[in-house]
Amino acid sequence: QVQLVESGGGLVQAGGSLRLSCKRSGRTFSSVTMAWFRRAPGKERELVGRITWNGDNTYYADSVKGRFTISRDNARTTVYLQMNSLKPEDTAVYLCAADPFGGTNFPYWGQGTQVTVSS
């Protein structure tokens, strides 16, 4: 099993920044892909971005490209989402997900952290 715990959410004004963290624990896999999703009220869950565990490949949704950055620590236990130039439409619950086999199925999920951007 894999456990994921997000932190770092909060309330920020438009134009501000936040950094979310997702700490992974439990069973260790060699090629896990990590991702951030978000779920806004009345909208479907959206993939924000993902990163391979060696950090060689990243993907970002067009809506966040150039503003958000995904990274991971050297110990490969924590993934970060640096969010800059935040907009009110970025308001959502942000969820961390993991696919332990390097794919994009993401069977493991965290509980989520709320990000609210005021105008």
mmCIF file of N, CA and C in Angstrom:
data_model
loop_
_atom_site.group_PDB
_atom_site.id
_atom_site.type_symbol
_atom_site.label_atom_id
_atom_site.label_comp_id
_atom_site.label_asym_id
_atom_site.label_seq_id
_atom_site.Cartn_x
_atom_site.Cartn_y
_atom_site.Cartn_z
ATOM 1 N N GLN A 1 0.827 -1.192 0.000
ATOM 2 C CA GLN A 1 0.000 0.000 0.000
ATOM 3 C C GLN A 1 0.866 1.249 0.000
ATOM 4 N N VAL A 2 0.297 2.301 -0.501
ATOM 5 C CA VAL A 2 0.966 3.595 -0.548
ATOM 6 C C VAL A 2 0.063 4.610 0.139
ATOM 7 N N GLN A 3 0.638 5.392 1.028
ATOM 8 C CA GLN A 3 -0.105 6.460 1.686
ATOM 9 C C GLN A 3 0.405 7.808 1.179
ATOM 10 N N LEU A 4 -0.523 8.712 0.933
ATOM 11 C CA LEU A 4 -0.199 10.052 0.437
ATOM 12 C C LEU A 4 -0.862 11.079 1.335
ATOM 13 N N VAL A 5 -0.077 12.057 1.776
ATOM 14 C CA VAL A 5 -0.613 13.109 2.638
ATOM 15 C C VAL A 5 -0.229 14.459 2.059
ATOM 16 N N GLU A 6 -1.243 15.246 1.706
ATOM 17 C CA GLU A 6 -1.013 16.587 1.163
ATOM 18 C C GLU A 6 -1.001 17.622 2.277
ATOM 19 N N SER A 7 -0.298 18.712 2.018
ATOM 20 C CA SER A 7 -0.301 19.851 2.935
ATOM 21 C C SER A 7 0.047 21.101 2.147
ATOM 22 N N GLY A 8 -0.188 22.255 2.775
ATOM 23 C CA GLY A 8 0.220 23.513 2.162
ATOM 24 C C GLY A 8 -0.898 24.348 1.578
ATOM 25 N N GLY A 9 -2.110 23.839 1.591
ATOM 26 C CA GLY A 9 -3.214 24.630 1.061
ATOM 27 C C GLY A 9 -3.549 25.800 1.962
ATOM 28 N N GLY A 10 -4.425 26.658 1.471
ATOM 29 C CA GLY A 10 -4.831 27.805 2.270
ATOM 30 C C GLY A 10 -5.528 28.844 1.429
ATOM 31 N N LEU A 11 -5.655 30.026 2.011
ATOM 32 C CA LEU A 11 -6.308 31.156 1.355
ATOM 33 C C LEU A 11 -5.233 32.142 0.905
ATOM 34 N N VAL A 12 -5.326 32.558 -0.346
ATOM 35 C CA VAL A 12 -4.339 33.487 -0.887
ATOM 36 C C VAL A 12 -5.042 34.448 -1.827
ATOM 37 N N GLN A 13 -4.517 35.646 -1.948
ATOM 38 C CA GLN A 13 -5.082 36.614 -2.882
ATOM 39 C C GLN A 13 -4.621 36.309 -4.307
ATOM 40 N N ALA A 14 -5.421 36.729 -5.252
ATOM 41 C CA ALA A 14 -5.056 36.569 -6.652
ATOM 42 C C ALA A 14 -3.685 37.196 -6.908
ATOM 43 N N GLY A 15 -2.873 36.477 -7.688
ATOM 44 C CA GLY A 15 -1.514 36.927 -7.947
ATOM 45 C C GLY A 15 -0.499 36.362 -6.979
ATOM 46 N N GLY A 16 -0.971 35.768 -5.898
ATOM 47 C CA GLY A 16 -0.085 35.212 -4.896
ATOM 48 C C GLY A 16 0.410 33.827 -5.242
ATOM 49 N N SER A 17 1.139 33.231 -4.296
ATOM 50 C CA SER A 17 1.752 31.922 -4.492
ATOM 51 C C SER A 17 1.476 31.004 -3.314
ATOM 52 N N LEU A 18 1.471 29.725 -3.598
ATOM 53 C CA LEU A 18 1.404 28.687 -2.576
ATOM 54 C C LEU A 18 2.257 27.521 -3.040
ATOM 55 N N ARG A 19 2.769 26.754 -2.086
ATOM 56 C CA ARG A 19 3.460 25.521 -2.432
ATOM 57 C C ARG A 19 2.803 24.368 -1.679
ATOM 58 N N LEU A 20 2.318 23.414 -2.448
ATOM 59 C CA LEU A 20 1.722 22.222 -1.881
ATOM 60 C C LEU A 20 2.765 21.118 -1.789
ATOM 61 N N SER A 21 2.625 20.287 -0.771
ATOM 62 C CA SER A 21 3.509 19.144 -0.597
ATOM 63 C C SER A 21 2.682 17.868 -0.541
ATOM 64 N N CYS A 22 3.257 16.788 -1.037
ATOM 65 C CA CYS A 22 2.625 15.475 -0.957
ATOM 66 C C CYS A 22 3.686 14.491 -0.497
ATOM 67 N N LYS A 23 3.528 13.997 0.712
ATOM 68 C CA LYS A 23 4.502 13.059 1.253
ATOM 69 C C LYS A 23 3.999 11.639 1.050
ATOM 70 N N ARG A 24 4.840 10.818 0.479
ATOM 71 C CA ARG A 24 4.510 9.431 0.193
ATOM 72 C C ARG A 24 5.160 8.513 1.212
ATOM 73 N N SER A 25 4.424 7.512 1.670
ATOM 74 C CA SER A 25 4.976 6.515 2.586
ATOM 75 C C SER A 25 4.363 5.165 2.250
ATOM 76 N N GLY A 26 4.891 4.144 2.896
ATOM 77 C CA GLY A 26 4.395 2.797 2.648
ATOM 78 C C GLY A 26 5.338 2.029 1.743
ATOM 79 N N ARG A 27 4.764 1.180 0.939
ATOM 80 C CA ARG A 27 5.548 0.330 0.072
ATOM 81 C C ARG A 27 6.352 1.167 -0.918
ATOM 82 N N THR A 28 7.575 0.748 -1.183
ATOM 83 C CA THR A 28 8.451 1.469 -2.099
ATOM 84 C C THR A 28 8.411 0.834 -3.480
ATOM 85 N N PHE A 29 8.307 1.675 -4.487
ATOM 86 C CA PHE A 29 8.341 1.239 -5.876
ATOM 87 C C PHE A 29 9.439 2.002 -6.595
ATOM 88 N N SER A 30 9.975 1.419 -7.631
ATOM 89 C CA SER A 30 11.129 2.027 -8.288
ATOM 90 C C SER A 30 10.765 3.051 -9.347
ATOM 91 N N SER A 31 9.545 3.026 -9.853
ATOM 92 C CA SER A 31 9.234 3.904 -10.984
ATOM 93 C C SER A 31 7.867 4.558 -10.841
ATOM 94 N N VAL A 32 7.549 5.003 -9.656
ATOM 95 C CA VAL A 32 6.230 5.590 -9.419
ATOM 96 C C VAL A 32 6.103 6.937 -10.112
ATOM 97 N N THR A 33 4.978 7.168 -10.727
ATOM 98 C CA THR A 33 4.616 8.465 -11.282
ATOM 99 C C THR A 33 3.689 9.163 -10.303
ATOM 100 N N MET A 34 3.974 10.430 -10.041
ATOM 101 C CA MET A 34 3.159 11.217 -9.119
ATOM 102 C C MET A 34 2.423 12.308 -9.893
ATOM 103 N N ALA A 35 1.250 12.647 -9.409
ATOM 104 C CA ALA A 35 0.460 13.660 -10.105
ATOM 105 C C ALA A 35 -0.314 14.513 -9.112
ATOM 106 N N TRP A 36 -0.650 15.698 -9.553
ATOM 107 C CA TRP A 36 -1.580 16.565 -8.837
ATOM 108 C C TRP A 36 -2.832 16.731 -9.680
ATOM 109 N N PHE A 37 -3.967 16.525 -9.039
ATOM 110 C CA PHE A 37 -5.262 16.788 -9.644
ATOM 111 C C PHE A 37 -5.940 17.883 -8.826
ATOM 112 N N ARG A 38 -6.998 18.431 -9.381
ATOM 113 C CA ARG A 38 -7.814 19.354 -8.595
ATOM 114 C C ARG A 38 -9.279 19.146 -8.927
ATOM 115 N N ARG A 39 -10.092 19.476 -7.924
ATOM 116 C CA ARG A 39 -11.538 19.316 -8.074
ATOM 117 C C ARG A 39 -12.206 20.576 -7.558
ATOM 118 N N ALA A 40 -12.770 21.328 -8.486
ATOM 119 C CA ALA A 40 -13.459 22.572 -8.130
ATOM 120 C C ALA A 40 -14.957 22.319 -8.027
ATOM 121 N N PRO A 41 -15.654 23.106 -7.243
ATOM 122 C CA PRO A 41 -17.103 22.918 -7.099
ATOM 123 C C PRO A 41 -17.820 22.969 -8.443
ATOM 124 N N GLY A 42 -18.628 21.957 -8.711
ATOM 125 C CA GLY A 42 -19.404 21.938 -9.934
ATOM 126 C C GLY A 42 -18.625 21.556 -11.170
ATOM 127 N N LYS A 43 -17.357 21.187 -10.998
ATOM 128 C CA LYS A 43 -16.534 20.815 -12.151
ATOM 129 C C LYS A 43 -15.978 19.412 -11.983
ATOM 130 N N GLU A 44 -15.599 18.807 -13.088
ATOM 131 C CA GLU A 44 -14.980 17.492 -13.032
ATOM 132 C C GLU A 44 -13.539 17.612 -12.531
ATOM 133 N N ARG A 45 -13.057 16.508 -12.004
ATOM 134 C CA ARG A 45 -11.668 16.474 -11.564
ATOM 135 C C ARG A 45 -10.741 16.705 -12.752
ATOM 136 N N GLU A 46 -9.706 17.497 -12.536
ATOM 137 C CA GLU A 46 -8.803 17.894 -13.615
ATOM 138 C C GLU A 46 -7.378 17.532 -13.260
ATOM 139 N N LEU A 47 -6.658 16.957 -14.206
ATOM 140 C CA LEU A 47 -5.240 16.713 -14.014
ATOM 141 C C LEU A 47 -4.502 18.043 -14.130
ATOM 142 N N VAL A 48 -3.767 18.390 -13.092
ATOM 143 C CA VAL A 48 -2.991 19.625 -13.088
ATOM 144 C C VAL A 48 -1.615 19.381 -13.689
ATOM 145 N N GLY A 49 -0.973 18.305 -13.243
ATOM 146 C CA GLY A 49 0.345 17.974 -13.755
ATOM 147 C C GLY A 49 0.839 16.686 -13.165
ATOM 148 N N ARG A 50 1.877 16.117 -13.751
ATOM 149 C CA ARG A 50 2.448 14.891 -13.243
ATOM 150 C C ARG A 50 3.945 14.887 -13.484
ATOM 151 N N ILE A 51 4.634 14.025 -12.753
ATOM 152 C CA ILE A 51 6.082 13.935 -12.851
ATOM 153 C C ILE A 51 6.494 12.485 -12.675
ATOM 154 N N THR A 52 7.442 12.046 -13.495
ATOM 155 C CA THR A 52 8.000 10.722 -13.302
ATOM 156 C C THR A 52 8.933 10.756 -12.093
ATOM 157 N N TRP A 53 9.174 9.600 -11.497
ATOM 158 C CA TRP A 53 9.889 9.628 -10.237
ATOM 159 C C TRP A 53 11.343 10.013 -10.384
ATOM 160 N N ASN A 54 11.921 9.830 -11.578
ATOM 161 C CA ASN A 54 13.287 10.317 -11.753
ATOM 162 C C ASN A 54 13.301 11.787 -12.140
ATOM 163 N N GLY A 55 12.135 12.375 -12.309
ATOM 164 C CA GLY A 55 12.034 13.789 -12.607
ATOM 165 C C GLY A 55 12.316 14.162 -14.040
ATOM 166 N N ASP A 56 12.528 13.168 -14.898
ATOM 167 C CA ASP A 56 12.899 13.471 -16.279
ATOM 168 C C ASP A 56 11.737 14.016 -17.103
ATOM 169 N N ASN A 57 10.547 13.615 -16.766
ATOM 170 C CA ASN A 57 9.395 14.018 -17.569
ATOM 171 C C ASN A 57 8.325 14.643 -16.704
ATOM 172 N N THR A 58 7.824 15.766 -17.154
ATOM 173 C CA THR A 58 6.701 16.432 -16.491
ATOM 174 C C THR A 58 5.645 16.778 -17.530
ATOM 175 N N TYR A 59 4.439 16.899 -17.034
ATOM 176 C CA TYR A 59 3.314 17.298 -17.890
ATOM 177 C C TYR A 59 2.488 18.303 -17.110
ATOM 178 N N TYR A 60 1.990 19.315 -17.811
ATOM 179 C CA TYR A 60 1.136 20.310 -17.177
ATOM 180 C C TYR A 60 -0.104 20.547 -18.036
ATOM 181 N N ALA A 61 -1.212 20.761 -17.369
ATOM 182 C CA ALA A 61 -2.413 21.181 -18.079
ATOM 183 C C ALA A 61 -2.181 22.577 -18.646
ATOM 184 N N ASP A 62 -2.814 22.854 -19.765
ATOM 185 C CA ASP A 62 -2.652 24.164 -20.401
ATOM 186 C C ASP A 62 -3.056 25.301 -19.459
ATOM 187 N N SER A 63 -4.020 25.027 -18.601
ATOM 188 C CA SER A 63 -4.545 26.063 -17.713
ATOM 189 C C SER A 63 -3.529 26.517 -16.668
ATOM 190 N N VAL A 64 -2.502 25.713 -16.420
ATOM 191 C CA VAL A 64 -1.523 26.065 -15.387
ATOM 192 C C VAL A 64 -0.111 26.198 -15.932
ATOM 193 N N LYS A 65 0.078 25.882 -17.196
ATOM 194 C CA LYS A 65 1.409 25.892 -17.782
ATOM 195 C C LYS A 65 2.022 27.283 -17.669
ATOM 196 N N GLY A 66 3.272 27.318 -17.203
ATOM 197 C CA GLY A 66 3.958 28.587 -17.021
ATOM 198 C C GLY A 66 3.743 29.212 -15.657
ATOM 199 N N ARG A 67 2.769 28.698 -14.908
ATOM 200 C CA ARG A 67 2.490 29.242 -13.569
ATOM 201 C C ARG A 67 2.781 28.220 -12.467
ATOM 202 N N PHE A 68 2.558 26.957 -12.748
ATOM 203 C CA PHE A 68 2.745 25.897 -11.754
ATOM 204 C C PHE A 68 3.966 25.058 -12.124
ATOM 205 N N THR A 69 4.651 24.560 -11.104
ATOM 206 C CA THR A 69 5.810 23.703 -11.305
ATOM 207 C C THR A 69 5.753 22.521 -10.344
ATOM 208 N N ILE A 70 5.931 21.334 -10.888
ATOM 209 C CA ILE A 70 5.991 20.115 -10.079
ATOM 210 C C ILE A 70 7.449 19.729 -9.905
ATOM 211 N N SER A 71 7.809 19.329 -8.699
ATOM 212 C CA SER A 71 9.162 18.863 -8.438
ATOM 213 C C SER A 71 9.105 17.808 -7.338
ATOM 214 N N ARG A 72 10.225 17.148 -7.129
ATOM 215 C CA ARG A 72 10.291 16.145 -6.066
ATOM 216 C C ARG A 72 11.611 16.292 -5.330
ATOM 217 N N ASP A 73 11.640 15.826 -4.084
ATOM 218 C CA ASP A 73 12.869 15.935 -3.309
ATOM 219 C C ASP A 73 13.823 14.802 -3.669
ATOM 220 N N ASN A 74 15.070 14.949 -3.263
ATOM 221 C CA ASN A 74 16.077 13.950 -3.624
ATOM 222 C C ASN A 74 15.792 12.586 -2.998
ATOM 223 N N ALA A 75 15.142 12.587 -1.866
ATOM 224 C CA ALA A 75 14.811 11.314 -1.214
ATOM 225 C C ALA A 75 13.651 10.608 -1.907
ATOM 226 N N ARG A 76 13.010 11.306 -2.848
ATOM 227 C CA ARG A 76 11.898 10.755 -3.632
ATOM 228 C C ARG A 76 10.729 10.328 -2.757
ATOM 229 N N THR A 77 10.534 11.053 -1.649
ATOM 230 C CA THR A 77 9.391 10.759 -0.795
ATOM 231 C C THR A 77 8.365 11.878 -0.814
ATOM 232 N N THR A 78 8.734 13.023 -1.356
ATOM 233 C CA THR A 78 7.832 14.167 -1.348
ATOM 234 C C THR A 78 7.804 14.811 -2.729
ATOM 235 N N VAL A 79 6.608 15.138 -3.162
ATOM 236 C CA VAL A 79 6.405 15.859 -4.410
ATOM 237 C C VAL A 79 5.784 17.205 -4.081
ATOM 238 N N TYR A 80 6.219 18.222 -4.781
ATOM 239 C CA TYR A 80 5.746 19.575 -4.531
ATOM 240 C C TYR A 80 4.992 20.120 -5.740
ATOM 241 N N LEU A 81 4.093 21.030 -5.478
ATOM 242 C CA LEU A 81 3.432 21.790 -6.536
ATOM 243 C C LEU A 81 3.573 23.265 -6.176
ATOM 244 N N GLN A 82 4.467 23.942 -6.864
ATOM 245 C CA GLN A 82 4.652 25.378 -6.663
ATOM 246 C C GLN A 82 3.662 26.105 -7.563
ATOM 247 N N MET A 83 2.802 26.892 -6.963
ATOM 248 C CA MET A 83 1.752 27.583 -7.705
ATOM 249 C C MET A 83 1.984 29.084 -7.598
ATOM 250 N N ASN A 84 2.258 29.711 -8.719
ATOM 251 C CA ASN A 84 2.486 31.156 -8.784
ATOM 252 C C ASN A 84 1.393 31.821 -9.604
ATOM 253 N N SER A 85 1.289 33.126 -9.464
ATOM 254 C CA SER A 85 0.300 33.910 -10.217
ATOM 255 C C SER A 85 -1.084 33.283 -10.124
ATOM 256 N N LEU A 86 -1.473 32.951 -8.928
ATOM 257 C CA LEU A 86 -2.747 32.257 -8.726
ATOM 258 C C LEU A 86 -3.930 33.123 -9.126
ATOM 259 N N LYS A 87 -4.938 32.453 -9.654
ATOM 260 C CA LYS A 87 -6.160 33.099 -10.116
ATOM 261 C C LYS A 87 -7.342 32.536 -9.338
ATOM 262 N N PRO A 88 -8.433 33.287 -9.242
ATOM 263 C CA PRO A 88 -9.611 32.753 -8.547
ATOM 264 C C PRO A 88 -10.073 31.419 -9.128
ATOM 265 N N GLU A 89 -9.901 31.212 -10.414
ATOM 266 C CA GLU A 89 -10.321 29.949 -11.022
ATOM 267 C C GLU A 89 -9.424 28.774 -10.651
ATOM 268 N N ASP A 90 -8.349 29.029 -9.934
ATOM 269 C CA ASP A 90 -7.516 27.942 -9.411
ATOM 270 C C ASP A 90 -8.076 27.395 -8.100
ATOM 271 N N THR A 91 -9.101 28.029 -7.566
ATOM 272 C CA THR A 91 -9.713 27.563 -6.330
ATOM 273 C C THR A 91 -10.262 26.156 -6.500
ATOM 274 N N ALA A 92 -9.817 25.249 -5.636
ATOM 275 C CA ALA A 92 -10.210 23.835 -5.747
ATOM 276 C C ALA A 92 -9.595 23.066 -4.585
ATOM 277 N N VAL A 93 -10.047 21.831 -4.444
ATOM 278 C CA VAL A 93 -9.343 20.869 -3.603
ATOM 279 C C VAL A 93 -8.273 20.226 -4.483
ATOM 280 N N TYR A 94 -7.044 20.265 -4.013
ATOM 281 C CA TYR A 94 -5.925 19.703 -4.769
ATOM 282 C C TYR A 94 -5.568 18.344 -4.171
ATOM 283 N N LEU A 95 -5.506 17.360 -5.038
ATOM 284 C CA LEU A 95 -5.260 15.989 -4.610
ATOM 285 C C LEU A 95 -3.988 15.445 -5.241
ATOM 286 N N CYS A 96 -3.242 14.731 -4.446
ATOM 287 C CA CYS A 96 -2.042 14.054 -4.892
ATOM 288 C C CYS A 96 -2.400 12.607 -5.245
ATOM 289 N N ALA A 97 -1.786 12.088 -6.287
ATOM 290 C CA ALA A 97 -2.058 10.719 -6.705
ATOM 291 C C ALA A 97 -0.769 10.036 -7.130
ATOM 292 N N ALA A 98 -0.763 8.718 -7.032
ATOM 293 C CA ALA A 98 0.433 7.946 -7.376
ATOM 294 C C ALA A 98 0.081 6.729 -8.200
ATOM 295 N N ASP A 99 0.911 6.484 -9.216
ATOM 296 C CA ASP A 99 0.841 5.217 -9.948
ATOM 297 C C ASP A 99 2.177 4.531 -9.735
ATOM 298 N N PRO A 100 2.208 3.452 -8.956
ATOM 299 C CA PRO A 100 3.476 2.832 -8.583
ATOM 300 C C PRO A 100 4.188 2.118 -9.723
ATOM 301 N N PHE A 101 3.544 2.000 -10.866
ATOM 302 C CA PHE A 101 4.140 1.291 -11.983
ATOM 303 C C PHE A 101 4.518 2.218 -13.134
ATOM 304 N N GLY A 102 4.574 3.500 -12.839
ATOM 305 C CA GLY A 102 5.019 4.455 -13.852
ATOM 306 C C GLY A 102 3.982 4.818 -14.891
ATOM 307 N N GLY A 103 2.759 4.389 -14.677
ATOM 308 C CA GLY A 103 1.705 4.680 -15.650
ATOM 309 C C GLY A 103 0.879 5.874 -15.237
ATOM 310 N N THR A 104 -0.349 5.921 -15.738
ATOM 311 C CA THR A 104 -1.247 7.046 -15.451
ATOM 312 C C THR A 104 -2.599 6.569 -14.942
ATOM 313 N N ASN A 105 -2.618 5.435 -14.276
ATOM 314 C CA ASN A 105 -3.869 4.945 -13.709
ATOM 315 C C ASN A 105 -4.153 5.498 -12.330
ATOM 316 N N PHE A 106 -3.123 5.789 -11.565
ATOM 317 C CA PHE A 106 -3.213 6.435 -10.247
ATOM 318 C C PHE A 106 -4.198 5.742 -9.300
ATOM 319 N N PRO A 107 -3.855 4.561 -8.824
ATOM 320 C CA PRO A 107 -4.738 3.872 -7.887
ATOM 321 C C PRO A 107 -4.671 4.412 -6.463
ATOM 322 N N TYR A 108 -3.654 5.213 -6.168
ATOM 323 C CA TYR A 108 -3.500 5.727 -4.808
ATOM 324 C C TYR A 108 -3.717 7.235 -4.793
ATOM 325 N N TRP A 109 -4.480 7.672 -3.766
ATOM 326 C CA TRP A 109 -4.860 9.084 -3.655
ATOM 327 C C TRP A 109 -4.718 9.585 -2.233
ATOM 328 N N GLY A 110 -4.396 10.869 -2.120
ATOM 329 C CA GLY A 110 -4.444 11.522 -0.826
ATOM 330 C C GLY A 110 -5.832 12.067 -0.551
ATOM 331 N N GLN A 111 -5.980 12.701 0.617
ATOM 332 C CA GLN A 111 -7.286 13.236 1.001
ATOM 333 C C GLN A 111 -7.569 14.597 0.394
ATOM 334 N N GLY A 112 -6.517 15.288 -0.015
ATOM 335 C CA GLY A 112 -6.703 16.589 -0.638
ATOM 336 C C GLY A 112 -6.443 17.736 0.316
ATOM 337 N N THR A 113 -6.110 18.876 -0.260
ATOM 338 C CA THR A 113 -5.913 20.097 0.508
ATOM 339 C C THR A 113 -6.603 21.242 -0.234
ATOM 340 N N GLN A 114 -7.305 22.080 0.511
ATOM 341 C CA GLN A 114 -8.100 23.144 -0.101
ATOM 342 C C GLN A 114 -7.228 24.347 -0.434
ATOM 343 N N VAL A 115 -7.371 24.831 -1.640
ATOM 344 C CA VAL A 115 -6.735 26.078 -2.069
ATOM 345 C C VAL A 115 -7.840 27.043 -2.471
ATOM 346 N N THR A 116 -7.842 28.201 -1.855
ATOM 347 C CA THR A 116 -8.839 29.221 -2.164
ATOM 348 C C THR A 116 -8.129 30.498 -2.557
ATOM 349 N N VAL A 117 -8.444 31.005 -3.741
ATOM 350 C CA VAL A 117 -7.828 32.222 -4.252
ATOM 351 C C VAL A 117 -8.896 33.307 -4.315
ATOM 352 N N SER A 118 -8.684 34.358 -3.571
ATOM 353 C CA SER A 118 -9.660 35.454 -3.530
ATOM 354 C C SER A 118 -9.297 36.516 -4.566
ATOM 355 N N SER A 119 -10.337 37.169 -5.071
ATOM 356 C CA SER A 119 -10.109 38.190 -6.114
ATOM 357 C C SER A 119 -9.913 39.563 -5.510
#
